[in-house]
PDB file of C-alpha atoms in Angstrom:
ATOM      1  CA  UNK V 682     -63.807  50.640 -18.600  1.00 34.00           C
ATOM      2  CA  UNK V 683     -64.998  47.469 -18.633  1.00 34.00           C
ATOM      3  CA  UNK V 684     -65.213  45.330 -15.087  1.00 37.00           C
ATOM      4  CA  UNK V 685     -62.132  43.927 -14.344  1.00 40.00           C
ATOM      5  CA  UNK V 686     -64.091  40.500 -12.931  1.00 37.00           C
ATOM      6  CA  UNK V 687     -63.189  39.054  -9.567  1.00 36.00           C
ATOM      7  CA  UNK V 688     -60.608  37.070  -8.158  1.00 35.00           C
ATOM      8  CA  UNK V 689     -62.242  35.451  -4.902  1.00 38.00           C
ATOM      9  CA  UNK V 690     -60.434  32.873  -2.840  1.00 39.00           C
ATOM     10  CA  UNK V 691     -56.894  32.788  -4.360  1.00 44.00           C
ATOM     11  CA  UNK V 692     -53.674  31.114  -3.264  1.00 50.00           C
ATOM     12  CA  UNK V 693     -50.277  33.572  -2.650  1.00 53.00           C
ATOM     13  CA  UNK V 694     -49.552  33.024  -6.007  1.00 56.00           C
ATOM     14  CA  UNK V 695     -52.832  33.106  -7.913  1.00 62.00           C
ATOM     15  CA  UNK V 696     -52.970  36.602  -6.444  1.00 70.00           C
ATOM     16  CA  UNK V 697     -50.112  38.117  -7.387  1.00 77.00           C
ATOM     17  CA  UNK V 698     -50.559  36.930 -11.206  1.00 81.00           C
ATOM     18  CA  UNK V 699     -53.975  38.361 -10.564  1.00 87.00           C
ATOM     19  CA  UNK V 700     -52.603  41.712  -9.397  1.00 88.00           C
ATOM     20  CA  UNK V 701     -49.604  42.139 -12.159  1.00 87.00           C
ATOM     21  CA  UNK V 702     -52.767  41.457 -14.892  1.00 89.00           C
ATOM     22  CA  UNK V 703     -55.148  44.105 -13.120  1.00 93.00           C
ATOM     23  CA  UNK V 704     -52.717  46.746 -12.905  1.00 89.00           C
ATOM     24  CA  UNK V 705     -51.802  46.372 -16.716  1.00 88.00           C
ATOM     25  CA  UNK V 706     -55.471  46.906 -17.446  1.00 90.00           C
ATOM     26  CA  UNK V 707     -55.490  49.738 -15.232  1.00 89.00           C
ATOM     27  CA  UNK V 708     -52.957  51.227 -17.082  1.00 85.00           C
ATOM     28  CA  UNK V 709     -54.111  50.485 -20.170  1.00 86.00           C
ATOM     29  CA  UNK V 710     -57.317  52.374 -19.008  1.00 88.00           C
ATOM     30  CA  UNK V 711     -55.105  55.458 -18.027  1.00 83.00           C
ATOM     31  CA  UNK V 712     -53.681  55.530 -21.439  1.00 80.00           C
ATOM     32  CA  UNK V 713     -56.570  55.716 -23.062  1.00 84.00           C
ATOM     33  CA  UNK V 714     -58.059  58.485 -21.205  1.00 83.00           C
ATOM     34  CA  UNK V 715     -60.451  56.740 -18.642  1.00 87.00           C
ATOM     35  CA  UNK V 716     -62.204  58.381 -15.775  1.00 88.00           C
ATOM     36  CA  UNK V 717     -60.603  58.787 -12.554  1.00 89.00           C
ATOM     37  CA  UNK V 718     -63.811  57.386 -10.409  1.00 91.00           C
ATOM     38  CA  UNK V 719     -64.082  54.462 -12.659  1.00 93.00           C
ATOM     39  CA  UNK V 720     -61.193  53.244 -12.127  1.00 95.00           C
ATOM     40  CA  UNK V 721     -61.389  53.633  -8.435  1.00 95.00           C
ATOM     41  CA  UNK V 722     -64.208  51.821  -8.131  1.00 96.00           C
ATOM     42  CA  UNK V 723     -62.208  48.902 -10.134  1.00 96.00           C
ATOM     43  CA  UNK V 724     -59.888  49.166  -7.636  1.00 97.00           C
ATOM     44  CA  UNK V 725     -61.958  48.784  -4.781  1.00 97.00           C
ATOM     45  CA  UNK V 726     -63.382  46.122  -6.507  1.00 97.00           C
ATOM     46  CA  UNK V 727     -60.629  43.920  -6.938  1.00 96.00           C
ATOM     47  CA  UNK V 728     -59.136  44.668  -3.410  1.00 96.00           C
ATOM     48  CA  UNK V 729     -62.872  43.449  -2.441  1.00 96.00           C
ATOM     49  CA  UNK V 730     -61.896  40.208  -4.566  1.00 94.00           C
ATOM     50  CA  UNK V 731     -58.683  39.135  -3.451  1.00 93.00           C
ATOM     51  CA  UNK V 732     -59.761  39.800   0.317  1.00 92.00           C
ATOM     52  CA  UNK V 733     -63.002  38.752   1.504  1.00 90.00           C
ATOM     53  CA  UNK V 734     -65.267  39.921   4.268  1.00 93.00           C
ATOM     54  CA  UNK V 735     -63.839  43.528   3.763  1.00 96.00           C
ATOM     55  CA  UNK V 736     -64.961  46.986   1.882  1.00 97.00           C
ATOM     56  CA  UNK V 737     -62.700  49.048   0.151  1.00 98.00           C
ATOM     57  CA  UNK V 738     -62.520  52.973   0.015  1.00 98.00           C
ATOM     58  CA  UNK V 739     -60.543  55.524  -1.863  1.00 97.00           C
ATOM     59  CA  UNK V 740     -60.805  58.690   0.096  1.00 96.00           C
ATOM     60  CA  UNK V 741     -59.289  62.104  -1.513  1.00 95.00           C
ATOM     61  CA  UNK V 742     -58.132  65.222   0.238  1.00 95.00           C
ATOM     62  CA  UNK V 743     -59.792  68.160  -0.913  1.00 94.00           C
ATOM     63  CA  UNK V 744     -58.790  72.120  -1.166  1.00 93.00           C
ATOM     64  CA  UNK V 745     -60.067  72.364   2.290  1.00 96.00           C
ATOM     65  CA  UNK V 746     -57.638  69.517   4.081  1.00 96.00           C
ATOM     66  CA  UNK V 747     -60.880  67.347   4.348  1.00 97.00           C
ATOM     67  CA  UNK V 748     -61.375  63.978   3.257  1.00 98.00           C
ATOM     68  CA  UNK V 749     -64.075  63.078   0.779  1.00 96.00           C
ATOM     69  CA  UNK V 750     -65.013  59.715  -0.485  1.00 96.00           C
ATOM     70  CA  UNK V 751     -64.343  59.223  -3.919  1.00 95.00           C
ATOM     71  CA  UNK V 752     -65.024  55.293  -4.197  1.00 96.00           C
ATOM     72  CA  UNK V 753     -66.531  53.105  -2.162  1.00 97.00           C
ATOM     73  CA  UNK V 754     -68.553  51.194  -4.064  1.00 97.00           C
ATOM     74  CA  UNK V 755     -70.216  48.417  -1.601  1.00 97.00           C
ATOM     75  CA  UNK V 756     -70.391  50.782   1.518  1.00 96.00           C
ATOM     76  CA  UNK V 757     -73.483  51.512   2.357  1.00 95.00           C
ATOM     77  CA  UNK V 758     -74.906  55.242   1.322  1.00 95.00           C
ATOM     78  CA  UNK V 759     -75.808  56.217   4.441  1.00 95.00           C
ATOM     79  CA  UNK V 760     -71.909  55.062   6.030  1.00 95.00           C
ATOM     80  CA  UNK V 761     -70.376  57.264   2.905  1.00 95.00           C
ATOM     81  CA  UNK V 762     -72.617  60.264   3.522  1.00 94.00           C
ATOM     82  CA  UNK V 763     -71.343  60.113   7.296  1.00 93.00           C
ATOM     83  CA  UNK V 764     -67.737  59.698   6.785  1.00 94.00           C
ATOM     84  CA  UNK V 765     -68.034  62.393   4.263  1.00 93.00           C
ATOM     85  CA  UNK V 766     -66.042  66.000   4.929  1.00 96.00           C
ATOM     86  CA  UNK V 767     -63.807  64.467   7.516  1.00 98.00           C
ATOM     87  CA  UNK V 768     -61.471  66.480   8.937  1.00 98.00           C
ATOM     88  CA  UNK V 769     -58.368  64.779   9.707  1.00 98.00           C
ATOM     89  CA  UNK V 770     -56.956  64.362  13.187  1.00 98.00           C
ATOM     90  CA  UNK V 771     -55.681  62.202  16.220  1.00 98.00           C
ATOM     91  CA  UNK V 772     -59.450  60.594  16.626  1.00 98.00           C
ATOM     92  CA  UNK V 773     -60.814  61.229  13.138  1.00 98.00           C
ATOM     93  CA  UNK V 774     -60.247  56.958  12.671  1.00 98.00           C
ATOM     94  CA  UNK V 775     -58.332  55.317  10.183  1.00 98.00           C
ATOM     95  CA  UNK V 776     -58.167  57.462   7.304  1.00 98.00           C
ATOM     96  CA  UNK V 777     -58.258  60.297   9.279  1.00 98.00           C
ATOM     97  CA  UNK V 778     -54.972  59.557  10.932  1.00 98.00           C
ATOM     98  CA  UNK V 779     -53.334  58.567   8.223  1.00 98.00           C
ATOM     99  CA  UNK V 780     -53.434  61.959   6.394  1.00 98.00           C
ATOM    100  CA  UNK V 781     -52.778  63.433  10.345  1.00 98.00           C
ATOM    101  CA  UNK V 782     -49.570  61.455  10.990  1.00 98.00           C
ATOM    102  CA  UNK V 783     -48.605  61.305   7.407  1.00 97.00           C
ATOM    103  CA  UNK V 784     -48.420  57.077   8.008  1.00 98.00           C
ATOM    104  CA  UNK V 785     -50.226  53.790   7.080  1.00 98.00           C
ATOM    105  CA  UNK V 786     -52.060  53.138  10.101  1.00 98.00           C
ATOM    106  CA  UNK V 787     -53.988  49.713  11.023  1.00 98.00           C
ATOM    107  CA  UNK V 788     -56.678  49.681  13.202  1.00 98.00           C
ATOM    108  CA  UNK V 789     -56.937  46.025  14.487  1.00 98.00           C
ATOM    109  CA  UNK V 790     -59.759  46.556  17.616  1.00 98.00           C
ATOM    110  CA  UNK V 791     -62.109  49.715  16.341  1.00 98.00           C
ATOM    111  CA  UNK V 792     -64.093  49.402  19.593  1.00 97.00           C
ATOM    112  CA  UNK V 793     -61.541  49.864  22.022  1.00 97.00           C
ATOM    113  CA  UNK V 794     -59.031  51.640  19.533  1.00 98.00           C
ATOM    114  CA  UNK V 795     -58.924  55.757  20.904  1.00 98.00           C
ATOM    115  CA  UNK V 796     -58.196  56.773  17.069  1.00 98.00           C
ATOM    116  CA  UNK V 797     -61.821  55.607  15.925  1.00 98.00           C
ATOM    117  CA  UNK V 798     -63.406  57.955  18.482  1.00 98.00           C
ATOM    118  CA  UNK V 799     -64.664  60.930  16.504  1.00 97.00           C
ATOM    119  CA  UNK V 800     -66.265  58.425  14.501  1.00 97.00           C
ATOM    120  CA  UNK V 801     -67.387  55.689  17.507  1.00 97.00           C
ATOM    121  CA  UNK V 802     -71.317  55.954  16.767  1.00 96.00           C
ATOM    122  CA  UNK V 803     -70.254  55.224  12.992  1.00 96.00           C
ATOM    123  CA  UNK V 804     -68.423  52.320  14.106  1.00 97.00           C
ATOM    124  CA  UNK V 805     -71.096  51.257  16.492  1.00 97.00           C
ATOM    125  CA  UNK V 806     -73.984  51.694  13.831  1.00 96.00           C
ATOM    126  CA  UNK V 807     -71.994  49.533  11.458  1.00 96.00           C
ATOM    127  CA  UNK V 808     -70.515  47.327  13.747  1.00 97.00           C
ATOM    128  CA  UNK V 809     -66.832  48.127  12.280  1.00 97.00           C
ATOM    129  CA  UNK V 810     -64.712  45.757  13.740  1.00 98.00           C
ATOM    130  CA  UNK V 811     -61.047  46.559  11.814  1.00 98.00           C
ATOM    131  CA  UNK V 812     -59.706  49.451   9.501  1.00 98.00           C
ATOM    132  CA  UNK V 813     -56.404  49.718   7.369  1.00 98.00           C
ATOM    133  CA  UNK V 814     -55.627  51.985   5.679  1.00 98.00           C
ATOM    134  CA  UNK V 815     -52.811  53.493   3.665  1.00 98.00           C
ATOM    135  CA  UNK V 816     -51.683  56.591   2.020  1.00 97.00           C
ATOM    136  CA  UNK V 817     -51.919  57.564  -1.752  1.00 96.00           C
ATOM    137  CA  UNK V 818     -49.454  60.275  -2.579  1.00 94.00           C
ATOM    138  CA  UNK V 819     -48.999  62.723  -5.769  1.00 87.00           C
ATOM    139  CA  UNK V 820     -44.988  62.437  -5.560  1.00 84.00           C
ATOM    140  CA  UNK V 821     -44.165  63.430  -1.771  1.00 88.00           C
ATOM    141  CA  UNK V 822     -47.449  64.685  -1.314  1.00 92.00           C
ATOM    142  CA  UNK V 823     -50.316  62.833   0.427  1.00 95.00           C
ATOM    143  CA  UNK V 824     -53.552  62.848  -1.800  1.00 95.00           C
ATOM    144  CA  UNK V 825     -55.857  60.743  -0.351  1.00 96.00           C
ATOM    145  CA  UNK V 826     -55.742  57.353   1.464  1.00 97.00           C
ATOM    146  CA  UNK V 827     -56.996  53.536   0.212  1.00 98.00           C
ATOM    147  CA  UNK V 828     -58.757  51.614   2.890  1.00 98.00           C
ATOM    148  CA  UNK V 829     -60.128  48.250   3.843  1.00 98.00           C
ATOM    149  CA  UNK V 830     -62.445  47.398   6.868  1.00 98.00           C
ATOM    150  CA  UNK V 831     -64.206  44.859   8.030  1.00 97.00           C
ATOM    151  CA  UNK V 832     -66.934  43.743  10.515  1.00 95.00           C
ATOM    152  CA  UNK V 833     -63.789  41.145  12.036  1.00 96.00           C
ATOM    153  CA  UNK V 834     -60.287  42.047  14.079  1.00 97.00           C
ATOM    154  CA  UNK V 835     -57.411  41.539  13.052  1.00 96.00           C
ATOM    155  CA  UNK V 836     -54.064  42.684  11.536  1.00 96.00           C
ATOM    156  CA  UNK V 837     -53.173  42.546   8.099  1.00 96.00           C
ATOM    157  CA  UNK V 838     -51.095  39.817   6.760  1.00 95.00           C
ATOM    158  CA  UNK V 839     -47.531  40.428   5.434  1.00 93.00           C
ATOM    159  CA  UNK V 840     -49.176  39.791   1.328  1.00 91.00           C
ATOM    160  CA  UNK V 841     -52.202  41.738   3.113  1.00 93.00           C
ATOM    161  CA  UNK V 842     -50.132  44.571   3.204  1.00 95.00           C
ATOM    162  CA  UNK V 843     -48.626  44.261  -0.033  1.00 93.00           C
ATOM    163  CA  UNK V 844     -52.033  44.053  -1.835  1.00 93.00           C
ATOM    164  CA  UNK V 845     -52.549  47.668  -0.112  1.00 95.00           C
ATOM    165  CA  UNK V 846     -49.534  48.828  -0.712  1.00 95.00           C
ATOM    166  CA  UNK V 847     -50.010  48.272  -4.138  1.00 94.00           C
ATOM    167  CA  UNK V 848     -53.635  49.041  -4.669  1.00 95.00           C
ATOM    168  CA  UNK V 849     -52.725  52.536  -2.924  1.00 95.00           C
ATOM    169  CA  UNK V 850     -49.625  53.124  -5.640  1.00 93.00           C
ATOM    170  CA  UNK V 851     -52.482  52.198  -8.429  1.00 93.00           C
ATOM    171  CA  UNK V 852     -54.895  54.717  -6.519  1.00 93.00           C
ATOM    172  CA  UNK V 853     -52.154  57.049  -6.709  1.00 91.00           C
ATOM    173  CA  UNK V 854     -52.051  57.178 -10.235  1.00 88.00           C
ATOM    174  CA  UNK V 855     -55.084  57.293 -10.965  1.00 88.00           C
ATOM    175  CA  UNK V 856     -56.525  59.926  -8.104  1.00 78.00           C
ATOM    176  CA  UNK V 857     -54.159  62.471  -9.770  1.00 73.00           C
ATOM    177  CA  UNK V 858     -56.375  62.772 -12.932  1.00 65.00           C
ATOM    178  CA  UNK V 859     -59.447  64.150 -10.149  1.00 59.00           C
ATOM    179  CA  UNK V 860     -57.013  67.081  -9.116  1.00 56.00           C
ATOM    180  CA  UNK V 861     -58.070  70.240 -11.320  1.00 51.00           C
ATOM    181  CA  UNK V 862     -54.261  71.286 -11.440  1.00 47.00           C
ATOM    182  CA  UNK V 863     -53.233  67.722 -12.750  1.00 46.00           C
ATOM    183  CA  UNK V 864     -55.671  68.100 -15.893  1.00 48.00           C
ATOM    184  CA  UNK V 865     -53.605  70.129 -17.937  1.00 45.00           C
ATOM    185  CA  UNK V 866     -50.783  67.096 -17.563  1.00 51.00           C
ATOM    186  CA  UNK V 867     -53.458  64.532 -18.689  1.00 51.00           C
ATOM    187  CA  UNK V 868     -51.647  64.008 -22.447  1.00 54.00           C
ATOM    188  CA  UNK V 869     -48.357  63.647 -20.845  1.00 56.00           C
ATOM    189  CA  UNK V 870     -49.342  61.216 -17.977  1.00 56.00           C
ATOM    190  CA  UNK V 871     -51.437  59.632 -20.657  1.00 54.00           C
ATOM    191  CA  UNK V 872     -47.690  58.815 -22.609  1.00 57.00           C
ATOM    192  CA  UNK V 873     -46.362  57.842 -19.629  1.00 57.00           C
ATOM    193  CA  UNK V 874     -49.114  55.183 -18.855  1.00 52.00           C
ATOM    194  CA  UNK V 875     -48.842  53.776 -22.633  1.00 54.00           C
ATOM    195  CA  UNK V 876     -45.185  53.060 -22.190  1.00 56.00           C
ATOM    196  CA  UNK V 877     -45.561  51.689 -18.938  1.00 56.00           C
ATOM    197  CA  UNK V 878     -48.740  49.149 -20.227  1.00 54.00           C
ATOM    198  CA  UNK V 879     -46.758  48.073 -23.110  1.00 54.00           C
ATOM    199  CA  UNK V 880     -43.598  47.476 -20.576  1.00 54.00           C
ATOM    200  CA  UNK V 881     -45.631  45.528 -18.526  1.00 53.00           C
ATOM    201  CA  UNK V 882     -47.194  43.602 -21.343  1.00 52.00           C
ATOM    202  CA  UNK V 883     -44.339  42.774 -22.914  1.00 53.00           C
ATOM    203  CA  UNK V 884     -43.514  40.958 -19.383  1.00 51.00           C
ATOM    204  CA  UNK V 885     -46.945  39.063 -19.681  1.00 49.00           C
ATOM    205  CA  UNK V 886     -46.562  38.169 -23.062  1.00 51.00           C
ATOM    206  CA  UNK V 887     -42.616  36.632 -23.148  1.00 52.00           C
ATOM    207  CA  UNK V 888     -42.488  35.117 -19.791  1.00 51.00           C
ATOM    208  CA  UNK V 889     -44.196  32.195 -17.991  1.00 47.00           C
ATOM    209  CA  UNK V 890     -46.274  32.246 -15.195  1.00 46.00           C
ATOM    210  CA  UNK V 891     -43.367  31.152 -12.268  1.00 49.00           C
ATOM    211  CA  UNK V 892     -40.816  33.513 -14.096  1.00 52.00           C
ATOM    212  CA  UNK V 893     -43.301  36.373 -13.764  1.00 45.00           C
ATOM    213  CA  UNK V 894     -44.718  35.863 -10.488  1.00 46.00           C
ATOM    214  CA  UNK V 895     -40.946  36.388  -9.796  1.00 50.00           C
ATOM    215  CA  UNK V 896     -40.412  39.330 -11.171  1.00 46.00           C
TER     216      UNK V 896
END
């Protein structure tokens, strides 16, 4: 798929027009059969874009229970080879804990933060400051986690949180196509994803900007 291009210091609004028009193209990408870690790097990507100062990662859990990164695509290659076959738990950080206690979970203070300390010479190495991250699900079931950290504190913002939320849901759709017993539902998902992109362009197409930032 072609890059989706970057969206770098919006306003509230500017970035949820920004958002509704990515996720059409994301679906548009589904329907026509794109590849999973493609389009999770365009997610990462954009998340990258609309928040500054942060990296985004789209972690899958594998037969095993472990986590495995499958985008991350301005983390350094040495920090995704570390964080690589992580085993979930209390202390396993972020990510870790969110497939653990089945829950977003925001890491505001990494150094002093008990959850990060299976992972505290990573963090130190890096100088990881911050870490949220939220769950992607198949359905009930969690299937990986979305993820942005940064080398600053802090908490996410209430349209923070959104933007994950929503980049996570997007994740979810698309992280299904990497599990080998969703690949024999690729046509029908691939239906599914037409109908929704020509739903949601419809939208584009016959209202304004104010009345679709509203919807």
């Amino acid at each position: 798929m072609a890059s989706c291009g970057t969206v770098v210091d919006m306003n509230e609004e500017g970035s949820h027009l920004a958002l509704v028009h990515f996720s059409t193209r994301i679906l548009q990408a589904l329907a026509e059969g794109a590849q999973a870690v493609s389009l999770a790097g365009e997610i990462c990507v954009f998340a990258e874009s609309v928040i500054s100062g942060r990296i985004a990662s789209l972690m899958i859990v594998d037969e095993n229970g472990r986590l495995q990164i499958l985008a991350a695509p301005h983390a350094p290659p040495e920090l995704v080879r570390t964080l690589s076959d992580l085993i979930p738990g209390p202390h396993a950080g972020s990510c870790g804990n969110v497939v653990y206690r089945q829950e977003p979970v925001v890491v505001r203070d990494i150094p002093h933060d008990s959850r990060w300390d299976d992972l505290r010479v990573q963090a130190e190495t890096w100088k990881l400051k911050s870490c949220w991250s939220w769950p992607v699900r198949k359905g009930k079931r969690l299937v990986g986690t979305f993820a942005l950290t940064g080398l600053v504190e802090g908490e996410p913002s209430v349209d923070q949180i959104g933007l994950l939320e929503s980049c996570a849901a997007l994740a979810g759709m698309v992280l299904i196509h990497s599990l080998p017993q969703q690949r024999q539902e690729d046509e029908n998902q691939r239906r599914l994803y037409r109908a929704l992109f020509g739903s949601v362009a419809a939208l584009i197409q016959n209202q304004s900007d104010q009345e679709m930032q509203q919807s």
